[in-house]
Protein backbone atom coordinates (compact mmCIF):
# COMPACT_ATOMS: atom_id res chain seq x y z
CA UNK A 1 0.00 0.00 0.00
CA UNK A 2 1.38 3.39 -0.97
CA UNK A 3 1.81 6.09 1.70
CA UNK A 4 -0.72 8.31 -0.07
CA UNK A 5 -3.34 5.56 -0.10
CA UNK A 6 -2.63 4.74 3.55
CA UNK A 7 -3.13 8.38 4.55
CA UNK A 8 -6.34 8.65 2.51
CA UNK A 9 -7.84 5.45 3.94
CA UNK A 10 -6.85 6.18 7.54
CA UNK A 11 -7.18 9.96 7.60
CA UNK A 12 -9.87 10.10 10.29
CA UNK A 13 -8.01 8.04 12.88
CA UNK A 14 -4.67 9.71 12.05
CA UNK A 15 -6.10 13.22 12.34
CA UNK A 16 -7.70 12.54 15.70
CA UNK A 17 -4.65 10.63 16.93
CA UNK A 18 -2.33 13.51 16.07
CA UNK A 19 -4.80 15.99 17.55
CA UNK A 20 -4.89 13.93 20.76
CA UNK A 21 -1.09 13.93 21.07
CA UNK A 22 -0.86 17.67 20.44
CA UNK A 23 -3.59 18.38 22.99
CA UNK A 24 -1.90 16.09 25.54
CA UNK A 25 1.40 17.92 25.01
CA UNK A 26 -0.37 21.23 25.41
CA UNK A 27 -2.00 20.05 28.61
CA UNK A 28 1.39 18.88 29.93
CA UNK A 29 3.05 22.25 29.28
CA UNK A 30 0.17 24.35 30.59
CA UNK A 31 -0.43 22.04 33.56
CA UNK A 32 3.27 22.11 34.45
CA UNK A 33 3.28 25.91 34.50
CA UNK A 34 0.08 26.06 36.56
CA UNK A 35 1.38 23.45 39.02
CA UNK A 36 4.63 25.35 39.52
CA UNK A 37 2.72 28.58 40.06
CA UNK A 38 0.84 26.85 42.88
CA UNK A 39 4.10 25.54 44.37
CA UNK A 40 5.70 28.98 44.33
CA UNK A 41 2.60 30.47 45.95
CA UNK A 42 2.94 27.89 48.75
CA UNK A 43 6.62 28.80 49.16
CA UNK A 44 7.92 25.59 47.59
CA UNK A 45 10.44 24.92 44.83
CA UNK A 46 9.11 24.40 41.29
CA UNK A 47 9.68 21.04 39.63
CA UNK A 48 10.84 20.08 36.14
CA UNK A 49 8.57 18.97 33.32
CA UNK A 50 9.70 15.33 33.62
CA UNK A 51 8.84 15.25 37.31
CA UNK A 52 5.43 16.77 36.58
CA UNK A 53 4.65 14.21 33.88
CA UNK A 54 5.20 11.40 36.42
CA UNK A 55 3.26 13.16 39.17
CA UNK A 56 -0.16 12.21 40.48
CA UNK A 57 -1.46 15.69 39.66
CA UNK A 58 -0.87 15.21 35.92
CA UNK A 59 -2.14 11.62 36.01
CA UNK A 60 -5.40 12.47 37.75
CA UNK A 61 -6.15 15.32 35.34
CA UNK A 62 -5.63 13.00 32.37
CA UNK A 63 -7.51 9.98 33.70
CA UNK A 64 -10.52 11.94 34.89
CA UNK A 65 -11.04 13.20 31.35
CA UNK A 66 -10.46 9.80 29.78
CA UNK A 67 -12.97 8.03 32.02
CA UNK A 68 -15.74 10.49 31.20
CA UNK A 69 -15.13 10.16 27.47
CA UNK A 70 -15.26 6.37 27.56
CA UNK A 71 -18.34 6.50 29.79
CA UNK A 72 -20.01 8.64 27.14
CA UNK A 73 -19.37 6.11 24.37
CA UNK A 74 -20.13 3.10 26.59
CA UNK A 75 -23.54 4.50 27.53
CA UNK A 76 -24.29 5.65 24.00
CA UNK A 77 -23.44 2.27 22.48
CA UNK A 78 -25.70 0.35 24.86
CA UNK A 79 -28.53 2.86 25.28
CA UNK A 80 -29.05 3.26 21.54
CA UNK A 81 -29.79 -0.46 21.27
CA UNK A 82 -33.11 0.13 23.01
CA UNK A 83 -33.87 3.86 23.07
CA UNK A 84 -34.89 5.78 19.96
CA UNK A 85 -35.16 9.45 18.98
CA UNK A 86 -37.58 10.40 16.25
CA UNK A 87 -35.87 12.41 13.51
CA UNK A 88 -32.28 11.87 14.69
CA UNK A 89 -29.59 10.19 12.57
CA UNK A 90 -28.00 9.17 15.87
CA UNK A 91 -30.96 6.84 16.46
CA UNK A 92 -31.93 3.59 14.80
CA UNK A 93 -35.15 3.52 12.80
CA UNK A 94 -38.21 3.66 15.00
CA UNK A 95 -39.21 0.05 14.46
CA UNK A 96 -35.81 -1.47 15.22
CA UNK A 97 -35.42 -1.13 18.98
CA UNK A 98 -33.57 -4.06 20.55
CA UNK A 99 -30.68 -6.32 19.47
CA UNK A 100 -32.37 -7.15 16.12
CA UNK A 101 -32.52 -10.53 14.38
CA UNK A 102 -29.58 -12.69 13.26
CA UNK A 103 -30.54 -11.91 9.68
CA UNK A 104 -30.41 -8.16 10.28
CA UNK A 105 -27.08 -8.48 12.10
CA UNK A 106 -25.52 -10.83 9.52
CA UNK A 107 -24.49 -13.47 12.05
CA UNK A 108 -24.56 -17.26 12.09
CA UNK A 109 -26.00 -18.75 8.93
CA UNK A 110 -26.68 -15.23 7.62
CA UNK A 111 -23.04 -14.16 7.85
CA UNK A 112 -21.35 -13.35 4.52
CA UNK A 113 -18.10 -15.01 3.50
CA UNK A 114 -15.97 -12.07 4.64
CA UNK A 115 -17.65 -11.76 8.06
CA UNK A 116 -15.45 -11.98 11.19
CA UNK A 117 -14.95 -15.59 12.30
CA UNK A 118 -16.72 -15.10 15.64
CA UNK A 119 -19.74 -13.59 13.85
CA UNK A 120 -20.13 -16.88 11.96
CA UNK A 121 -19.60 -18.96 15.12
CA UNK A 122 -22.25 -19.74 17.71
CA UNK A 123 -22.48 -19.93 21.48
CA UNK A 124 -20.40 -17.76 23.78
CA UNK A 125 -18.08 -16.53 21.03
CA UNK A 126 -20.88 -14.90 19.07
CA UNK A 127 -22.45 -13.58 22.29
CA UNK A 128 -19.19 -11.94 23.35
CA UNK A 129 -18.30 -10.60 19.89
CA UNK A 130 -21.83 -9.23 19.48
CA UNK A 131 -21.21 -7.01 22.52
CA UNK A 132 -17.45 -6.56 22.23
CA UNK A 133 -17.46 -2.84 21.41
CA UNK A 134 -19.55 -1.89 24.42
CA UNK A 135 -17.67 -4.28 26.71
CA UNK A 136 -14.29 -2.83 25.76
CA UNK A 137 -15.53 0.75 26.11
CA UNK A 138 -17.03 -0.09 29.49
CA UNK A 139 -13.86 -1.86 30.60
CA UNK A 140 -11.64 1.06 29.61
CA UNK A 141 -14.00 3.43 31.45
CA UNK A 142 -13.77 1.39 34.65
CA UNK A 143 -9.97 1.14 34.42
CA UNK A 144 -9.65 4.91 33.87
CA UNK A 145 -12.04 5.61 36.73
CA UNK A 146 -9.99 3.33 38.99
CA UNK A 147 -6.81 5.09 37.88
CA UNK A 148 -8.45 8.45 38.58
CA UNK A 149 -9.36 7.35 42.09
CA UNK A 150 -5.83 6.12 42.86
CA UNK A 151 -3.98 9.10 41.39
CA UNK A 152 -6.61 11.45 42.79
CA UNK A 153 -5.97 10.07 46.26
CA UNK A 154 -2.24 10.75 45.91
CA UNK A 155 -2.74 14.26 44.49
CA UNK A 156 -5.33 15.15 47.13
CA UNK A 157 -3.10 13.92 49.94
CA UNK A 158 -0.13 15.91 48.64
CA UNK A 159 -2.22 19.06 48.98
CA UNK A 160 -3.44 18.02 52.44
CA UNK A 161 0.13 17.45 53.60
CA UNK A 162 1.10 20.92 52.37
CA UNK A 163 -1.76 22.25 54.46
CA UNK A 164 -0.53 20.18 57.45
CA UNK A 165 -3.60 17.92 57.33
CA UNK A 166 -3.66 14.16 57.77
CA UNK A 167 -3.85 12.18 54.49
CA UNK A 168 -6.89 10.11 53.54
CA UNK A 169 -6.97 6.44 52.65
CA UNK A 170 -8.15 5.39 49.19
CA UNK A 171 -11.51 4.26 50.60
CA UNK A 172 -11.94 7.60 52.41
CA UNK A 173 -11.10 9.52 49.24
CA UNK A 174 -13.84 7.66 47.34
CA UNK A 175 -16.37 9.37 49.61
CA UNK A 176 -14.64 12.76 49.50
CA UNK A 177 -16.15 15.76 47.74
CA UNK A 178 -12.99 16.21 45.62
CA UNK A 179 -13.42 12.80 43.96
CA UNK A 180 -17.09 13.27 43.16
CA UNK A 181 -16.62 16.88 42.08
CA UNK A 182 -13.98 15.77 39.57
CA UNK A 183 -16.26 12.94 38.42
CA UNK A 184 -19.56 14.78 38.06
CA UNK A 185 -18.11 17.86 36.37
CA UNK A 186 -16.94 15.60 33.55
CA UNK A 187 -20.01 13.37 33.39
CA UNK A 188 -22.46 16.25 33.06
CA UNK A 189 -20.53 17.82 30.19
CA UNK A 190 -20.34 14.53 28.26
CA UNK A 191 -24.03 13.76 28.70
CA UNK A 192 -24.95 17.30 27.65
CA UNK A 193 -22.81 16.99 24.51
CA UNK A 194 -24.46 13.71 23.50
CA UNK A 195 -27.96 15.01 24.16
CA UNK A 196 -27.20 18.14 22.12
CA UNK A 197 -25.93 16.04 19.19
CA UNK A 198 -29.01 13.83 19.25
CA UNK A 199 -31.46 16.73 19.28
CA UNK A 200 -29.65 19.25 17.07
CA UNK A 201 -29.08 16.65 14.35
CA UNK A 202 -32.86 16.39 13.97
CA UNK A 203 -33.10 19.94 12.62
CA UNK A 204 -29.58 20.92 11.52
CA UNK A 205 -27.40 19.46 8.76
CA UNK A 206 -23.75 19.11 7.82
CA UNK A 207 -23.39 18.32 4.15
CA UNK A 208 -21.31 15.20 3.50
CA UNK A 209 -21.02 14.11 7.14
CA UNK A 210 -22.18 10.62 8.18
CA UNK A 211 -23.21 12.17 11.50
CA UNK A 212 -25.83 14.27 9.69
CA UNK A 213 -28.88 13.44 7.65
CA UNK A 214 -28.82 14.41 3.97
CA UNK A 215 -29.42 18.14 3.69
CA UNK A 216 -32.83 17.65 2.08
CA UNK A 217 -34.05 14.90 4.43
CA UNK A 218 -37.20 15.61 6.42
CA UNK A 219 -36.86 16.53 10.08
CA UNK A 220 -38.87 13.41 10.93
CA UNK A 221 -36.54 11.05 9.04
CA UNK A 222 -34.97 8.73 11.60
CA UNK A 223 -31.82 6.63 11.37
CA UNK A 224 -30.84 8.19 8.03
CA UNK A 225 -27.24 9.33 7.55
CA UNK A 226 -25.83 11.58 4.84
PDB file of C-alpha atoms in Angstrom:
ATOM      1  CA  UNK A   1       0.000   0.000   0.000  1.00  0.00           C
ATOM      2  CA  UNK A   2       1.378   3.392  -0.970  1.00  0.00           C
ATOM      3  CA  UNK A   3       1.811   6.088   1.703  1.00  0.00           C
ATOM      4  CA  UNK A   4      -0.723   8.314  -0.066  1.00  0.00           C
ATOM      5  CA  UNK A   5      -3.341   5.562  -0.100  1.00  0.00           C
ATOM      6  CA  UNK A   6      -2.626   4.742   3.552  1.00  0.00           C
ATOM      7  CA  UNK A   7      -3.133   8.376   4.551  1.00  0.00           C
ATOM      8  CA  UNK A   8      -6.337   8.647   2.513  1.00  0.00           C
ATOM      9  CA  UNK A   9      -7.839   5.453   3.936  1.00  0.00           C
ATOM     10  CA  UNK A  10      -6.850   6.178   7.543  1.00  0.00           C
ATOM     11  CA  UNK A  11      -7.180   9.960   7.604  1.00  0.00           C
ATOM     12  CA  UNK A  12      -9.871  10.101  10.287  1.00  0.00           C
ATOM     13  CA  UNK A  13      -8.005   8.041  12.880  1.00  0.00           C
ATOM     14  CA  UNK A  14      -4.669   9.709  12.050  1.00  0.00           C
ATOM     15  CA  UNK A  15      -6.103  13.220  12.342  1.00  0.00           C
ATOM     16  CA  UNK A  16      -7.704  12.542  15.701  1.00  0.00           C
ATOM     17  CA  UNK A  17      -4.647  10.628  16.926  1.00  0.00           C
ATOM     18  CA  UNK A  18      -2.326  13.510  16.069  1.00  0.00           C
ATOM     19  CA  UNK A  19      -4.795  15.993  17.554  1.00  0.00           C
ATOM     20  CA  UNK A  20      -4.891  13.932  20.757  1.00  0.00           C
ATOM     21  CA  UNK A  21      -1.093  13.931  21.070  1.00  0.00           C
ATOM     22  CA  UNK A  22      -0.863  17.666  20.438  1.00  0.00           C
ATOM     23  CA  UNK A  23      -3.589  18.376  22.993  1.00  0.00           C
ATOM     24  CA  UNK A  24      -1.900  16.094  25.536  1.00  0.00           C
ATOM     25  CA  UNK A  25       1.400  17.917  25.012  1.00  0.00           C
ATOM     26  CA  UNK A  26      -0.369  21.232  25.411  1.00  0.00           C
ATOM     27  CA  UNK A  27      -2.003  20.047  28.613  1.00  0.00           C
ATOM     28  CA  UNK A  28       1.386  18.882  29.927  1.00  0.00           C
ATOM     29  CA  UNK A  29       3.052  22.248  29.276  1.00  0.00           C
ATOM     30  CA  UNK A  30       0.175  24.351  30.595  1.00  0.00           C
ATOM     31  CA  UNK A  31      -0.427  22.038  33.558  1.00  0.00           C
ATOM     32  CA  UNK A  32       3.269  22.107  34.454  1.00  0.00           C
ATOM     33  CA  UNK A  33       3.278  25.911  34.502  1.00  0.00           C
ATOM     34  CA  UNK A  34       0.079  26.058  36.562  1.00  0.00           C
ATOM     35  CA  UNK A  35       1.378  23.449  39.017  1.00  0.00           C
ATOM     36  CA  UNK A  36       4.630  25.350  39.518  1.00  0.00           C
ATOM     37  CA  UNK A  37       2.718  28.583  40.065  1.00  0.00           C
ATOM     38  CA  UNK A  38       0.840  26.846  42.881  1.00  0.00           C
ATOM     39  CA  UNK A  39       4.102  25.542  44.373  1.00  0.00           C
ATOM     40  CA  UNK A  40       5.699  28.985  44.327  1.00  0.00           C
ATOM     41  CA  UNK A  41       2.597  30.468  45.950  1.00  0.00           C
ATOM     42  CA  UNK A  42       2.937  27.895  48.746  1.00  0.00           C
ATOM     43  CA  UNK A  43       6.618  28.804  49.164  1.00  0.00           C
ATOM     44  CA  UNK A  44       7.916  25.595  47.587  1.00  0.00           C
ATOM     45  CA  UNK A  45      10.445  24.922  44.834  1.00  0.00           C
ATOM     46  CA  UNK A  46       9.109  24.402  41.289  1.00  0.00           C
ATOM     47  CA  UNK A  47       9.681  21.043  39.626  1.00  0.00           C
ATOM     48  CA  UNK A  48      10.842  20.076  36.137  1.00  0.00           C
ATOM     49  CA  UNK A  49       8.569  18.966  33.319  1.00  0.00           C
ATOM     50  CA  UNK A  50       9.703  15.332  33.618  1.00  0.00           C
ATOM     51  CA  UNK A  51       8.837  15.250  37.312  1.00  0.00           C
ATOM     52  CA  UNK A  52       5.433  16.772  36.580  1.00  0.00           C
ATOM     53  CA  UNK A  53       4.651  14.210  33.875  1.00  0.00           C
ATOM     54  CA  UNK A  54       5.195  11.400  36.415  1.00  0.00           C
ATOM     55  CA  UNK A  55       3.262  13.162  39.167  1.00  0.00           C
ATOM     56  CA  UNK A  56      -0.161  12.208  40.477  1.00  0.00           C
ATOM     57  CA  UNK A  57      -1.456  15.689  39.655  1.00  0.00           C
ATOM     58  CA  UNK A  58      -0.871  15.209  35.923  1.00  0.00           C
ATOM     59  CA  UNK A  59      -2.144  11.622  36.010  1.00  0.00           C
ATOM     60  CA  UNK A  60      -5.403  12.466  37.752  1.00  0.00           C
ATOM     61  CA  UNK A  61      -6.147  15.318  35.343  1.00  0.00           C
ATOM     62  CA  UNK A  62      -5.633  13.003  32.370  1.00  0.00           C
ATOM     63  CA  UNK A  63      -7.511   9.981  33.701  1.00  0.00           C
ATOM     64  CA  UNK A  64     -10.524  11.940  34.894  1.00  0.00           C
ATOM     65  CA  UNK A  65     -11.043  13.198  31.348  1.00  0.00           C
ATOM     66  CA  UNK A  66     -10.465   9.804  29.780  1.00  0.00           C
ATOM     67  CA  UNK A  67     -12.967   8.031  32.023  1.00  0.00           C
ATOM     68  CA  UNK A  68     -15.744  10.488  31.204  1.00  0.00           C
ATOM     69  CA  UNK A  69     -15.134  10.162  27.469  1.00  0.00           C
ATOM     70  CA  UNK A  70     -15.256   6.373  27.563  1.00  0.00           C
ATOM     71  CA  UNK A  71     -18.341   6.503  29.789  1.00  0.00           C
ATOM     72  CA  UNK A  72     -20.014   8.641  27.138  1.00  0.00           C
ATOM     73  CA  UNK A  73     -19.373   6.106  24.373  1.00  0.00           C
ATOM     74  CA  UNK A  74     -20.126   3.095  26.586  1.00  0.00           C
ATOM     75  CA  UNK A  75     -23.535   4.498  27.530  1.00  0.00           C
ATOM     76  CA  UNK A  76     -24.293   5.648  24.000  1.00  0.00           C
ATOM     77  CA  UNK A  77     -23.440   2.265  22.479  1.00  0.00           C
ATOM     78  CA  UNK A  78     -25.697   0.354  24.865  1.00  0.00           C
ATOM     79  CA  UNK A  79     -28.531   2.862  25.285  1.00  0.00           C
ATOM     80  CA  UNK A  80     -29.047   3.264  21.537  1.00  0.00           C
ATOM     81  CA  UNK A  81     -29.786  -0.461  21.268  1.00  0.00           C
ATOM     82  CA  UNK A  82     -33.112   0.133  23.013  1.00  0.00           C
ATOM     83  CA  UNK A  83     -33.873   3.864  23.069  1.00  0.00           C
ATOM     84  CA  UNK A  84     -34.887   5.784  19.956  1.00  0.00           C
ATOM     85  CA  UNK A  85     -35.156   9.450  18.985  1.00  0.00           C
ATOM     86  CA  UNK A  86     -37.584  10.398  16.246  1.00  0.00           C
ATOM     87  CA  UNK A  87     -35.872  12.409  13.507  1.00  0.00           C
ATOM     88  CA  UNK A  88     -32.283  11.868  14.694  1.00  0.00           C
ATOM     89  CA  UNK A  89     -29.594  10.190  12.568  1.00  0.00           C
ATOM     90  CA  UNK A  90     -27.999   9.171  15.873  1.00  0.00           C
ATOM     91  CA  UNK A  91     -30.956   6.837  16.462  1.00  0.00           C
ATOM     92  CA  UNK A  92     -31.934   3.595  14.797  1.00  0.00           C
ATOM     93  CA  UNK A  93     -35.145   3.519  12.795  1.00  0.00           C
ATOM     94  CA  UNK A  94     -38.215   3.663  15.002  1.00  0.00           C
ATOM     95  CA  UNK A  95     -39.213   0.045  14.458  1.00  0.00           C
ATOM     96  CA  UNK A  96     -35.805  -1.470  15.223  1.00  0.00           C
ATOM     97  CA  UNK A  97     -35.422  -1.134  18.985  1.00  0.00           C
ATOM     98  CA  UNK A  98     -33.566  -4.056  20.549  1.00  0.00           C
ATOM     99  CA  UNK A  99     -30.680  -6.321  19.465  1.00  0.00           C
ATOM    100  CA  UNK A 100     -32.369  -7.152  16.115  1.00  0.00           C
ATOM    101  CA  UNK A 101     -32.515 -10.527  14.376  1.00  0.00           C
ATOM    102  CA  UNK A 102     -29.580 -12.686  13.264  1.00  0.00           C
ATOM    103  CA  UNK A 103     -30.537 -11.909   9.681  1.00  0.00           C
ATOM    104  CA  UNK A 104     -30.409  -8.156  10.280  1.00  0.00           C
ATOM    105  CA  UNK A 105     -27.076  -8.479  12.096  1.00  0.00           C
ATOM    106  CA  UNK A 106     -25.518 -10.831   9.523  1.00  0.00           C
ATOM    107  CA  UNK A 107     -24.488 -13.469  12.046  1.00  0.00           C
ATOM    108  CA  UNK A 108     -24.558 -17.264  12.091  1.00  0.00           C
ATOM    109  CA  UNK A 109     -25.995 -18.747   8.926  1.00  0.00           C
ATOM    110  CA  UNK A 110     -26.685 -15.233   7.616  1.00  0.00           C
ATOM    111  CA  UNK A 111     -23.038 -14.159   7.849  1.00  0.00           C
ATOM    112  CA  UNK A 112     -21.349 -13.350   4.519  1.00  0.00           C
ATOM    113  CA  UNK A 113     -18.097 -15.013   3.499  1.00  0.00           C
ATOM    114  CA  UNK A 114     -15.965 -12.069   4.644  1.00  0.00           C
ATOM    115  CA  UNK A 115     -17.648 -11.760   8.056  1.00  0.00           C
ATOM    116  CA  UNK A 116     -15.452 -11.985  11.189  1.00  0.00           C
ATOM    117  CA  UNK A 117     -14.952 -15.594  12.296  1.00  0.00           C
ATOM    118  CA  UNK A 118     -16.720 -15.100  15.636  1.00  0.00           C
ATOM    119  CA  UNK A 119     -19.744 -13.593  13.852  1.00  0.00           C
ATOM    120  CA  UNK A 120     -20.131 -16.883  11.964  1.00  0.00           C
ATOM    121  CA  UNK A 121     -19.602 -18.958  15.120  1.00  0.00           C
ATOM    122  CA  UNK A 122     -22.248 -19.736  17.710  1.00  0.00           C
ATOM    123  CA  UNK A 123     -22.479 -19.927  21.482  1.00  0.00           C
ATOM    124  CA  UNK A 124     -20.400 -17.759  23.777  1.00  0.00           C
ATOM    125  CA  UNK A 125     -18.078 -16.533  21.027  1.00  0.00           C
ATOM    126  CA  UNK A 126     -20.884 -14.902  19.073  1.00  0.00           C
ATOM    127  CA  UNK A 127     -22.451 -13.585  22.288  1.00  0.00           C
ATOM    128  CA  UNK A 128     -19.187 -11.938  23.346  1.00  0.00           C
ATOM    129  CA  UNK A 129     -18.299 -10.602  19.894  1.00  0.00           C
ATOM    130  CA  UNK A 130     -21.830  -9.227  19.477  1.00  0.00           C
ATOM    131  CA  UNK A 131     -21.209  -7.013  22.515  1.00  0.00           C
ATOM    132  CA  UNK A 132     -17.446  -6.562  22.231  1.00  0.00           C
ATOM    133  CA  UNK A 133     -17.461  -2.839  21.410  1.00  0.00           C
ATOM    134  CA  UNK A 134     -19.549  -1.894  24.424  1.00  0.00           C
ATOM    135  CA  UNK A 135     -17.673  -4.280  26.708  1.00  0.00           C
ATOM    136  CA  UNK A 136     -14.289  -2.833  25.759  1.00  0.00           C
ATOM    137  CA  UNK A 137     -15.525   0.752  26.113  1.00  0.00           C
ATOM    138  CA  UNK A 138     -17.029  -0.085  29.495  1.00  0.00           C
ATOM    139  CA  UNK A 139     -13.861  -1.863  30.599  1.00  0.00           C
ATOM    140  CA  UNK A 140     -11.639   1.060  29.610  1.00  0.00           C
ATOM    141  CA  UNK A 141     -14.002   3.433  31.450  1.00  0.00           C
ATOM    142  CA  UNK A 142     -13.770   1.391  34.652  1.00  0.00           C
ATOM    143  CA  UNK A 143      -9.972   1.143  34.423  1.00  0.00           C
ATOM    144  CA  UNK A 144      -9.652   4.906  33.866  1.00  0.00           C
ATOM    145  CA  UNK A 145     -12.042   5.612  36.732  1.00  0.00           C
ATOM    146  CA  UNK A 146      -9.989   3.331  38.987  1.00  0.00           C
ATOM    147  CA  UNK A 147      -6.806   5.092  37.884  1.00  0.00           C
ATOM    148  CA  UNK A 148      -8.448   8.446  38.579  1.00  0.00           C
ATOM    149  CA  UNK A 149      -9.362   7.355  42.091  1.00  0.00           C
ATOM    150  CA  UNK A 150      -5.830   6.116  42.861  1.00  0.00           C
ATOM    151  CA  UNK A 151      -3.979   9.099  41.387  1.00  0.00           C
ATOM    152  CA  UNK A 152      -6.605  11.448  42.788  1.00  0.00           C
ATOM    153  CA  UNK A 153      -5.967  10.072  46.261  1.00  0.00           C
ATOM    154  CA  UNK A 154      -2.242  10.755  45.909  1.00  0.00           C
ATOM    155  CA  UNK A 155      -2.741  14.261  44.489  1.00  0.00           C
ATOM    156  CA  UNK A 156      -5.328  15.154  47.131  1.00  0.00           C
ATOM    157  CA  UNK A 157      -3.098  13.918  49.944  1.00  0.00           C
ATOM    158  CA  UNK A 158      -0.134  15.914  48.642  1.00  0.00           C
ATOM    159  CA  UNK A 159      -2.216  19.057  48.985  1.00  0.00           C
ATOM    160  CA  UNK A 160      -3.439  18.015  52.442  1.00  0.00           C
ATOM    161  CA  UNK A 161       0.126  17.449  53.600  1.00  0.00           C
ATOM    162  CA  UNK A 162       1.105  20.924  52.370  1.00  0.00           C
ATOM    163  CA  UNK A 163      -1.764  22.254  54.462  1.00  0.00           C
ATOM    164  CA  UNK A 164      -0.532  20.185  57.447  1.00  0.00           C
ATOM    165  CA  UNK A 165      -3.596  17.924  57.332  1.00  0.00           C
ATOM    166  CA  UNK A 166      -3.664  14.161  57.768  1.00  0.00           C
ATOM    167  CA  UNK A 167      -3.846  12.176  54.495  1.00  0.00           C
ATOM    168  CA  UNK A 168      -6.889  10.112  53.539  1.00  0.00           C
ATOM    169  CA  UNK A 169      -6.974   6.445  52.647  1.00  0.00           C
ATOM    170  CA  UNK A 170      -8.145   5.385  49.185  1.00  0.00           C
ATOM    171  CA  UNK A 171     -11.508   4.263  50.596  1.00  0.00           C
ATOM    172  CA  UNK A 172     -11.941   7.599  52.408  1.00  0.00           C
ATOM    173  CA  UNK A 173     -11.096   9.516  49.239  1.00  0.00           C
ATOM    174  CA  UNK A 174     -13.839   7.663  47.342  1.00  0.00           C
ATOM    175  CA  UNK A 175     -16.368   9.371  49.607  1.00  0.00           C
ATOM    176  CA  UNK A 176     -14.640  12.764  49.501  1.00  0.00           C
ATOM    177  CA  UNK A 177     -16.149  15.765  47.741  1.00  0.00           C
ATOM    178  CA  UNK A 178     -12.993  16.209  45.624  1.00  0.00           C
ATOM    179  CA  UNK A 179     -13.417  12.797  43.961  1.00  0.00           C
ATOM    180  CA  UNK A 180     -17.090  13.267  43.156  1.00  0.00           C
ATOM    181  CA  UNK A 181     -16.620  16.880  42.084  1.00  0.00           C
ATOM    182  CA  UNK A 182     -13.984  15.769  39.567  1.00  0.00           C
ATOM    183  CA  UNK A 183     -16.256  12.942  38.420  1.00  0.00           C
ATOM    184  CA  UNK A 184     -19.564  14.778  38.058  1.00  0.00           C
ATOM    185  CA  UNK A 185     -18.114  17.857  36.372  1.00  0.00           C
ATOM    186  CA  UNK A 186     -16.936  15.604  33.548  1.00  0.00           C
ATOM    187  CA  UNK A 187     -20.011  13.371  33.386  1.00  0.00           C
ATOM    188  CA  UNK A 188     -22.459  16.251  33.063  1.00  0.00           C
ATOM    189  CA  UNK A 189     -20.534  17.815  30.185  1.00  0.00           C
ATOM    190  CA  UNK A 190     -20.339  14.529  28.264  1.00  0.00           C
ATOM    191  CA  UNK A 191     -24.029  13.764  28.700  1.00  0.00           C
ATOM    192  CA  UNK A 192     -24.953  17.297  27.649  1.00  0.00           C
ATOM    193  CA  UNK A 193     -22.809  16.993  24.514  1.00  0.00           C
ATOM    194  CA  UNK A 194     -24.460  13.707  23.497  1.00  0.00           C
ATOM    195  CA  UNK A 195     -27.963  15.007  24.164  1.00  0.00           C
ATOM    196  CA  UNK A 196     -27.199  18.135  22.115  1.00  0.00           C
ATOM    197  CA  UNK A 197     -25.932  16.045  19.190  1.00  0.00           C
ATOM    198  CA  UNK A 198     -29.012  13.827  19.249  1.00  0.00           C
ATOM    199  CA  UNK A 199     -31.465  16.733  19.281  1.00  0.00           C
ATOM    200  CA  UNK A 200     -29.647  19.254  17.071  1.00  0.00           C
ATOM    201  CA  UNK A 201     -29.077  16.652  14.351  1.00  0.00           C
ATOM    202  CA  UNK A 202     -32.860  16.392  13.971  1.00  0.00           C
ATOM    203  CA  UNK A 203     -33.100  19.938  12.618  1.00  0.00           C
ATOM    204  CA  UNK A 204     -29.576  20.921  11.520  1.00  0.00           C
ATOM    205  CA  UNK A 205     -27.400  19.461   8.762  1.00  0.00           C
ATOM    206  CA  UNK A 206     -23.750  19.105   7.818  1.00  0.00           C
ATOM    207  CA  UNK A 207     -23.389  18.316   4.150  1.00  0.00           C
ATOM    208  CA  UNK A 208     -21.310  15.196   3.500  1.00  0.00           C
ATOM    209  CA  UNK A 209     -21.025  14.110   7.136  1.00  0.00           C
ATOM    210  CA  UNK A 210     -22.181  10.617   8.182  1.00  0.00           C
ATOM    211  CA  UNK A 211     -23.207  12.168  11.497  1.00  0.00           C
ATOM    212  CA  UNK A 212     -25.832  14.269   9.693  1.00  0.00           C
ATOM    213  CA  UNK A 213     -28.885  13.438   7.653  1.00  0.00           C
ATOM    214  CA  UNK A 214     -28.815  14.415   3.975  1.00  0.00           C
ATOM    215  CA  UNK A 215     -29.419  18.140   3.686  1.00  0.00           C
ATOM    216  CA  UNK A 216     -32.825  17.647   2.078  1.00  0.00           C
ATOM    217  CA  UNK A 217     -34.051  14.898   4.425  1.00  0.00           C
ATOM    218  CA  UNK A 218     -37.202  15.606   6.419  1.00  0.00           C
ATOM    219  CA  UNK A 219     -36.859  16.529  10.081  1.00  0.00           C
ATOM    220  CA  UNK A 220     -38.869  13.409  10.935  1.00  0.00           C
ATOM    221  CA  UNK A 221     -36.535  11.048   9.038  1.00  0.00           C
ATOM    222  CA  UNK A 222     -34.971   8.730  11.604  1.00  0.00           C
ATOM    223  CA  UNK A 223     -31.819   6.628  11.374  1.00  0.00           C
ATOM    224  CA  UNK A 224     -30.844   8.186   8.030  1.00  0.00           C
ATOM    225  CA  UNK A 225     -27.245   9.329   7.554  1.00  0.00           C
ATOM    226  CA  UNK A 226     -25.833  11.578   4.838  1.00  0.00           C
TER     227      UNK A 226
END
